[in-house]
Amino acid sequence: MIVRTGGSRRPGYPAAAAVFAIGMTGTTLPTPLYGLYQEELGFSELTVTVVFAVYAIGVIAVLLLAGNFSDEAGRRPVLLIALGFSAASALCFLFEGGLPLLFTGRLLSGFSAGLFSGTATATVLELAPPGREARAGLAATAANMGGLGCGPLLSGLLAQYAPWPLRLPFLVHLTLVGVASVLTWLLPETVRHPKRWPRPRPQGLSVPPEVRGVFAPSALAAFAGFALLGLFTAVTPSFLSRTLGVHDLAVSGAVVFSVFLASTAGQALLGRVGVRRALPGGCHILVIGLLLVGASLAVESLPLLVAGALCGGFGQGLAFRAGMAAVGGAAPPEHRGGTISAFFVVAYAGISLPVVGVGALTLWLGLRTAGLVFTACVTVLTAGVGLHLQRRRPAAGL
């Protein structure tokens, strides 16, 4: 798609969505490789989840401290900074020599994702021509989840079937970051009169008053859905290898990819379902997915795990895009980037905190039992959120 800006032809929202996808791909590249790092460095499952949590801490810190920075500095400069963090993260993994660089790489990756989450979403939405807003909304959320899913699929395939399993995935990603940087440079700026280097103003979880009624139920649904994503991106590869005896890294990456693929499919269905029904309905489907994941842990079944990934991911995607559409549509343009960033803060709290709990529980209960406790807790939470949304959706303005 091409839009006209200042008399010249420039890439439009599909190009911005491609940049978004490339940026998010880098954040999940290490997922199938954690087992290799464990063998090389000899750390525990708890350390894996802490490394994962460091990423989420980076995301949340950026969203809180600079989530609205692109509203003043402009979208393009912030996207380029995010790509710089992504490249720096890849270099840390490329020259990895122990836990310090792993932690640093994940923290930088979190900084990148934190900048991308609000800024890239706002860029895609703002580059949409009249009449294409819904399509751009799907492109933004699909780029987010699709990019997250492509990371483990790409690294799993390369690590299993190509040389240099701990190096080649990050070399490929650095190449993609170069392509994304060129695309970003060509994108039109959507912020009118951006300031050159405004001072970041920490916003906390500030949400404009007119958005709060929509924000609260949407963020609750995002928290529940991202908890499932955290389980798959941080713990599932270890469960596959240690409990199910699946040591093929490509299979591990494909299983993680399946949950994000299903999420993208759920997002695509929003236009037919509608925001009002999608938020509670997505939570209900997510509950079914969590029950399937729990059953897969109980009977040690790969097919049930994949079924849980597909069902849970579909429910997560349906609820996530509905929440994003509601929040993005209700936010005033001058606060859209900051409001979307606040939405992602709540979501990333869901993807990090419960997973660290699983890592801690593995020390006492083992991986399988810890996973069962996790799925039980998140199932109860998700069911409660779904019932709350079912009862309160008219009052919430959804």
Coordinates of C-alpha atoms in Angstrom, one line a residue:
M1 CA 0.0 0.0 0.0
I2 CA 1.4 3.4 -0.9
V3 CA 0.3 6.8 0.5
R4 CA 1.2 10.2 -0.8
T5 CA 3.0 12.5 1.6
G6 CA 4.4 15.9 0.6
G7 CA 4.0 15.1 -3.1
S8 CA 6.1 11.9 -2.9
R9 CA 5.1 8.2 -2.8
R10 CA 6.0 6.4 0.3
P11 CA 5.3 3.0 1.9
G12 CA 2.1 2.8 3.8
Y13 CA 0.7 0.7 6.7
P14 CA 1.7 -2.8 5.3
A15 CA 5.4 -1.7 5.3
A16 CA 5.0 -0.4 8.9
A17 CA 3.4 -3.8 9.8
A18 CA 6.4 -5.6 8.3
V19 CA 8.8 -3.5 10.4
F20 CA 6.6 -4.3 13.4
A21 CA 6.8 -8.1 12.6
I22 CA 10.6 -8.1 12.2
G23 CA 11.1 -6.2 15.4
M24 CA 8.9 -8.7 17.4
T25 CA 10.5 -11.7 15.7
G26 CA 13.8 -10.9 17.4
T27 CA 12.2 -10.9 20.9
T28 CA 11.3 -14.7 20.7
L29 CA 14.3 -16.0 18.7
P30 CA 16.0 -17.5 21.8
T31 CA 12.9 -19.6 22.8
P32 CA 13.8 -23.0 21.3
L33 CA 17.5 -22.4 22.2
Y34 CA 17.2 -22.2 26.0
G35 CA 17.9 -26.0 26.2
L36 CA 21.1 -25.5 24.4
Y37 CA 22.1 -22.6 26.7
Q38 CA 21.2 -24.8 29.7
E39 CA 23.6 -27.6 28.5
E40 CA 26.3 -25.1 27.7
L41 CA 26.1 -23.0 30.9
G42 CA 24.5 -25.4 33.3
F43 CA 21.7 -23.3 34.8
S44 CA 18.3 -24.3 36.2
E45 CA 14.7 -24.0 34.9
L46 CA 14.2 -21.1 37.3
T47 CA 17.1 -19.3 35.6
V48 CA 15.4 -19.7 32.3
T49 CA 12.2 -18.1 33.6
V50 CA 14.2 -15.3 35.2
V51 CA 16.0 -14.6 31.9
F52 CA 12.5 -14.5 30.3
A53 CA 11.3 -12.1 33.1
V54 CA 14.2 -9.7 32.5
Y55 CA 12.9 -9.3 29.0
A56 CA 9.4 -8.5 30.4
I57 CA 10.9 -6.1 32.9
G58 CA 12.6 -4.2 30.0
V59 CA 9.3 -4.0 28.2
I60 CA 7.4 -2.7 31.1
A61 CA 10.1 -0.2 32.1
V62 CA 10.1 1.4 28.6
L63 CA 6.3 1.5 28.5
L64 CA 6.2 3.2 31.8
L65 CA 9.1 5.6 31.3
A66 CA 8.7 6.4 27.5
G67 CA 5.5 4.8 26.4
N68 CA 4.2 8.2 25.1
F69 CA 7.6 9.4 23.7
S70 CA 6.6 8.8 20.1
D71 CA 3.6 11.1 20.6
E72 CA 6.0 14.0 20.8
A73 CA 9.2 12.8 19.1
G74 CA 7.5 11.2 16.1
R75 CA 6.9 7.6 15.2
R76 CA 9.9 7.1 12.8
P77 CA 12.7 8.1 15.2
V78 CA 11.3 5.9 17.9
L79 CA 11.0 2.9 15.5
L80 CA 14.6 3.4 14.5
I81 CA 15.7 3.4 18.2
A82 CA 13.7 0.2 18.7
L83 CA 15.4 -1.5 15.8
G84 CA 18.8 -0.4 17.3
F85 CA 17.9 -2.1 20.5
S86 CA 16.9 -5.2 18.6
A87 CA 20.2 -5.3 16.7
A88 CA 22.1 -4.8 20.0
S89 CA 20.2 -7.7 21.6
A90 CA 21.1 -9.9 18.6
L91 CA 24.8 -9.0 19.0
C92 CA 24.7 -10.0 22.7
F93 CA 23.4 -13.4 21.8
L94 CA 25.8 -13.7 18.8
F95 CA 28.8 -13.2 21.1
E96 CA 27.3 -14.8 24.2
G97 CA 29.8 -16.1 26.7
G98 CA 27.8 -16.6 29.8
L99 CA 24.7 -15.5 31.7
P100 CA 25.6 -11.8 31.9
L101 CA 25.3 -11.4 28.1
L102 CA 22.1 -13.5 28.1
F103 CA 20.5 -11.2 30.6
T104 CA 21.8 -8.1 28.8
G105 CA 20.5 -9.4 25.5
R106 CA 17.0 -10.1 26.9
L107 CA 16.9 -6.7 28.6
L108 CA 17.7 -4.9 25.3
S109 CA 15.2 -7.1 23.6
G110 CA 12.6 -5.9 26.1
F111 CA 13.5 -2.3 25.5
S112 CA 12.9 -2.9 21.8
A113 CA 9.6 -4.6 22.3
G114 CA 8.5 -1.9 24.7
L115 CA 9.1 0.8 22.1
F116 CA 7.5 -1.3 19.3
S117 CA 4.4 -2.2 21.1
G118 CA 2.8 1.2 21.3
T119 CA 4.7 3.1 18.6
A120 CA 4.4 0.5 15.8
T121 CA 0.8 -0.1 16.5
A122 CA 0.0 3.6 16.4
T123 CA 2.0 4.0 13.2
V124 CA 0.1 1.2 11.4
L125 CA -3.2 2.6 12.5
E126 CA -2.3 6.2 11.5
L127 CA -1.0 5.2 8.1
A128 CA -4.3 3.6 7.2
P129 CA -6.2 5.5 4.5
P130 CA -9.9 6.2 5.0
G131 CA -12.0 3.1 4.9
R132 CA -9.0 0.8 5.7
E133 CA -8.9 1.3 9.5
A134 CA -10.2 -2.1 10.4
R135 CA -7.7 -3.8 8.0
A136 CA -4.9 -1.8 9.5
G137 CA -5.9 -2.8 13.0
L138 CA -5.7 -6.5 11.9
A139 CA -2.3 -5.8 10.3
A140 CA -1.0 -4.3 13.5
T141 CA -2.1 -7.1 15.8
A142 CA -1.2 -9.8 13.3
A143 CA 2.3 -8.3 12.9
N144 CA 2.7 -8.3 16.7
M145 CA 1.6 -11.9 17.2
G146 CA 2.9 -13.2 13.9
G147 CA 6.3 -11.7 14.6
L148 CA 6.4 -13.3 18.0
G149 CA 5.5 -16.6 16.5
C150 CA 8.0 -16.5 13.7
G151 CA 10.9 -16.0 16.1
P152 CA 10.8 -19.5 17.6
L153 CA 9.9 -21.1 14.3
L154 CA 12.8 -19.5 12.5
S155 CA 15.4 -20.2 15.2
G156 CA 14.1 -23.8 15.7
L157 CA 14.5 -24.6 12.0
L158 CA 17.9 -23.0 11.7
A159 CA 19.2 -24.5 14.9
Q160 CA 18.0 -28.0 13.9
Y161 CA 18.9 -28.1 10.2
A162 CA 21.6 -25.5 9.7
P163 CA 25.1 -25.0 11.1
W164 CA 25.9 -22.7 14.1
P165 CA 22.7 -23.2 16.0
L166 CA 23.4 -20.5 18.6
R167 CA 24.7 -18.0 16.0
L168 CA 22.9 -18.3 12.6
P169 CA 19.4 -17.3 13.9
F170 CA 20.8 -14.0 15.1
L171 CA 22.8 -13.3 12.0
V172 CA 19.6 -13.8 10.0
H173 CA 17.8 -11.4 12.3
L174 CA 20.5 -8.7 12.0
T175 CA 19.9 -8.9 8.2
L176 CA 16.2 -8.5 8.7
V177 CA 16.7 -5.5 11.0
G178 CA 18.8 -3.9 8.2
V179 CA 15.8 -4.3 5.8
A180 CA 13.4 -3.0 8.4
S181 CA 15.6 0.1 9.0
V182 CA 15.4 1.0 5.4
L183 CA 11.6 0.6 5.3
T184 CA 11.3 2.7 8.5
W185 CA 13.4 5.5 6.9
L186 CA 11.0 5.6 4.0
L187 CA 7.8 5.7 6.0
P188 CA 6.0 9.0 6.3
E189 CA 5.9 10.6 9.7
T190 CA 2.3 10.6 11.1
V191 CA 2.9 13.0 14.1
R192 CA 2.4 16.6 13.1
H193 CA 5.2 18.9 14.2
P194 CA 7.3 16.4 16.1
K195 CA 9.8 17.8 18.6
R196 CA 13.5 17.0 17.9
W197 CA 14.5 15.5 21.3
P198 CA 11.7 16.0 23.8
R199 CA 12.5 14.9 27.4
P200 CA 10.7 11.6 28.2
R201 CA 7.9 12.1 30.7
P202 CA 7.2 9.0 32.8
Q203 CA 3.5 8.4 32.6
G204 CA 3.0 5.4 34.8
L205 CA -0.3 3.7 34.0
S206 CA -2.0 7.0 33.1
V207 CA -5.1 6.5 30.9
P208 CA -7.3 9.4 29.7
P209 CA -10.6 9.5 31.6
E210 CA -12.7 8.9 28.5
V211 CA -10.9 5.6 27.9
R212 CA -11.0 4.1 31.3
G213 CA -14.3 2.3 31.0
V214 CA -13.0 0.5 27.9
F215 CA -9.5 0.0 29.1
A216 CA -10.1 -1.9 32.3
P217 CA -11.9 -5.0 30.9
S218 CA -9.7 -5.0 27.8
A219 CA -6.5 -5.0 29.9
L220 CA -7.9 -7.8 32.1
A221 CA -8.5 -10.0 29.1
A222 CA -5.0 -9.2 27.7
F223 CA -3.4 -10.1 31.1
A224 CA -5.0 -13.5 31.1
G225 CA -4.2 -14.3 27.4
F226 CA -0.6 -13.2 27.7
A227 CA -0.1 -15.5 30.7
L228 CA -0.7 -18.4 28.4
L229 CA 1.8 -17.0 25.8
G230 CA 4.3 -16.7 28.6
L231 CA 4.0 -20.4 29.5
F232 CA 4.6 -21.4 25.9
T233 CA 7.5 -19.1 25.2
A234 CA 9.4 -19.8 28.4
V235 CA 8.5 -23.3 29.7
T236 CA 7.1 -25.4 26.9
P237 CA 10.4 -26.2 25.1
S238 CA 11.7 -27.7 28.3
F239 CA 8.5 -29.7 28.9
L240 CA 8.8 -31.1 25.4
S241 CA 12.4 -32.2 25.8
R242 CA 12.4 -33.4 29.4
T243 CA 8.9 -34.8 29.8
L244 CA 7.8 -35.8 26.3
G245 CA 11.3 -36.7 25.0
V246 CA 11.0 -34.4 22.0
H247 CA 14.5 -33.1 21.3
D248 CA 13.9 -31.7 17.7
L249 CA 14.3 -28.0 18.0
A250 CA 12.2 -27.4 14.9
V251 CA 9.3 -29.2 16.5
S252 CA 9.7 -27.2 19.6
G253 CA 9.7 -24.0 17.6
A254 CA 6.7 -25.1 15.6
V255 CA 4.7 -25.9 18.8
V256 CA 5.4 -22.4 20.1
F257 CA 4.6 -20.9 16.7
S258 CA 1.2 -22.7 16.7
V259 CA -0.1 -20.7 19.6
F260 CA 0.8 -17.4 17.9
L261 CA -0.6 -18.6 14.6
A262 CA -3.9 -19.4 16.3
S263 CA -3.8 -16.0 18.0
T264 CA -3.5 -14.4 14.6
A265 CA -6.4 -16.4 13.3
G266 CA -8.5 -15.3 16.3
Q267 CA -7.7 -11.7 15.6
A268 CA -8.8 -12.2 12.0
L269 CA -12.2 -13.3 13.1
L270 CA -13.0 -10.2 15.1
G271 CA -14.7 -8.4 12.2
R272 CA -17.3 -11.2 12.1
V273 CA -17.8 -11.6 15.8
G274 CA -17.6 -7.9 17.0
V275 CA -15.8 -6.4 19.9
R276 CA -18.7 -6.9 22.3
R277 CA -18.8 -10.6 21.9
A278 CA -15.1 -11.2 21.2
L279 CA -13.8 -10.1 24.6
P280 CA -15.8 -12.5 26.8
G281 CA -16.0 -15.1 24.1
G282 CA -12.2 -15.1 23.6
C283 CA -11.8 -15.6 27.4
H284 CA -14.2 -18.6 27.3
I285 CA -12.3 -20.2 24.4
L286 CA -9.0 -19.5 26.3
V287 CA -10.3 -21.5 29.3
I288 CA -10.9 -24.5 27.0
G289 CA -7.4 -24.2 25.7
L290 CA -5.9 -24.0 29.2
L291 CA -7.8 -27.1 30.2
L292 CA -6.3 -28.9 27.2
V293 CA -2.9 -27.7 28.2
G294 CA -3.4 -29.0 31.7
A295 CA -4.6 -32.3 30.4
S296 CA -1.5 -32.6 28.1
L297 CA 0.7 -32.1 31.2
A298 CA -1.3 -34.6 33.2
V299 CA -1.1 -37.5 30.6
E300 CA 2.1 -36.3 28.9
S301 CA 0.5 -36.0 25.4
L302 CA 2.0 -33.9 22.6
P303 CA -1.3 -33.9 20.5
L304 CA -3.2 -32.5 23.5
L305 CA -0.5 -29.8 24.0
V306 CA -0.8 -28.7 20.4
A307 CA -4.6 -28.7 20.7
G308 CA -4.3 -26.5 23.8
A309 CA -1.9 -24.2 22.0
L310 CA -4.3 -23.8 19.0
C311 CA -7.5 -23.4 21.1
G312 CA -5.9 -21.2 23.7
G313 CA -4.1 -19.1 21.2
F314 CA -7.3 -18.6 19.2
G315 CA -9.1 -17.4 22.3
Q316 CA -6.2 -15.1 23.3
G317 CA -6.1 -13.6 19.8
L318 CA -9.8 -12.9 19.7
A319 CA -9.8 -11.2 23.1
F320 CA -6.5 -9.4 22.5
R321 CA -7.5 -7.8 19.2
A322 CA -10.9 -6.8 20.6
G323 CA -9.3 -5.1 23.5
M324 CA -6.8 -3.4 21.2
A325 CA -9.5 -2.2 18.9
A326 CA -11.6 -0.9 21.8
V327 CA -8.7 0.9 23.5
G328 CA -7.2 2.3 20.3
G329 CA -10.5 3.5 19.0
A330 CA -11.4 5.2 22.3
A331 CA -8.1 7.0 22.8
P332 CA -7.7 10.6 21.5
P333 CA -5.0 10.9 18.8
E334 CA -2.6 12.9 21.0
H335 CA -2.6 10.2 23.7
R336 CA -3.0 7.1 21.5
G337 CA 0.6 5.9 21.8
G338 CA 0.7 6.3 25.6
T339 CA -2.7 4.6 26.0
I340 CA -1.7 1.7 23.9
S341 CA 1.5 1.4 25.8
A342 CA -0.4 1.3 29.1
F343 CA -2.5 -1.5 27.7
F344 CA 0.7 -3.5 26.9
V345 CA 2.1 -2.9 30.4
V346 CA -0.8 -4.9 31.8
A347 CA -0.4 -7.5 29.1
Y348 CA 3.3 -8.0 29.8
A349 CA 2.7 -8.2 33.5
G350 CA 0.7 -11.3 32.6
I351 CA 3.4 -12.7 30.4
S352 CA 6.1 -12.4 33.0
L353 CA 5.0 -12.7 36.6
P354 CA 3.1 -16.0 36.4
V355 CA 6.0 -17.6 34.4
V356 CA 8.6 -16.8 37.1
G357 CA 6.2 -18.5 39.6
V358 CA 6.3 -21.6 37.5
G359 CA 10.1 -21.5 37.4
A360 CA 10.2 -21.2 41.2
L361 CA 7.7 -24.0 41.7
T362 CA 9.9 -26.4 39.5
L363 CA 12.5 -26.4 42.3
W364 CA 10.1 -28.0 44.7
L365 CA 7.4 -29.7 42.5
G366 CA 9.1 -30.5 39.3
L367 CA 8.3 -29.1 35.8
R368 CA 5.2 -31.1 35.2
T369 CA 3.5 -30.4 38.5
A370 CA 4.5 -26.8 38.4
G371 CA 2.9 -26.5 35.0
L372 CA -0.3 -28.1 36.3
V373 CA -0.5 -25.6 39.2
F374 CA 0.1 -22.7 36.7
T375 CA -2.7 -23.8 34.3
A376 CA -5.1 -24.3 37.2
C377 CA -4.5 -20.8 38.5
V378 CA -4.7 -19.1 35.1
T379 CA -7.8 -21.1 34.2
V380 CA -9.6 -19.8 37.3
L381 CA -8.4 -16.2 36.6
T382 CA -9.5 -16.4 32.9
A383 CA -12.9 -17.9 33.7
G384 CA -13.4 -15.1 36.2
V385 CA -12.4 -12.4 33.7
G386 CA -14.7 -13.9 31.1
L387 CA -17.7 -14.0 33.4
H388 CA -17.0 -10.4 34.5
L389 CA -16.8 -9.2 30.9
Q390 CA -20.0 -11.2 30.0
R391 CA -21.9 -9.4 32.8
R392 CA -20.4 -5.9 32.5
R393 CA -19.9 -5.4 28.7
P394 CA -22.9 -3.1 28.2
A395 CA -21.8 -0.9 31.2
A396 CA -18.2 -0.8 29.9
G397 CA -19.3 0.7 26.6
L398 CA -18.2 -2.4 24.6

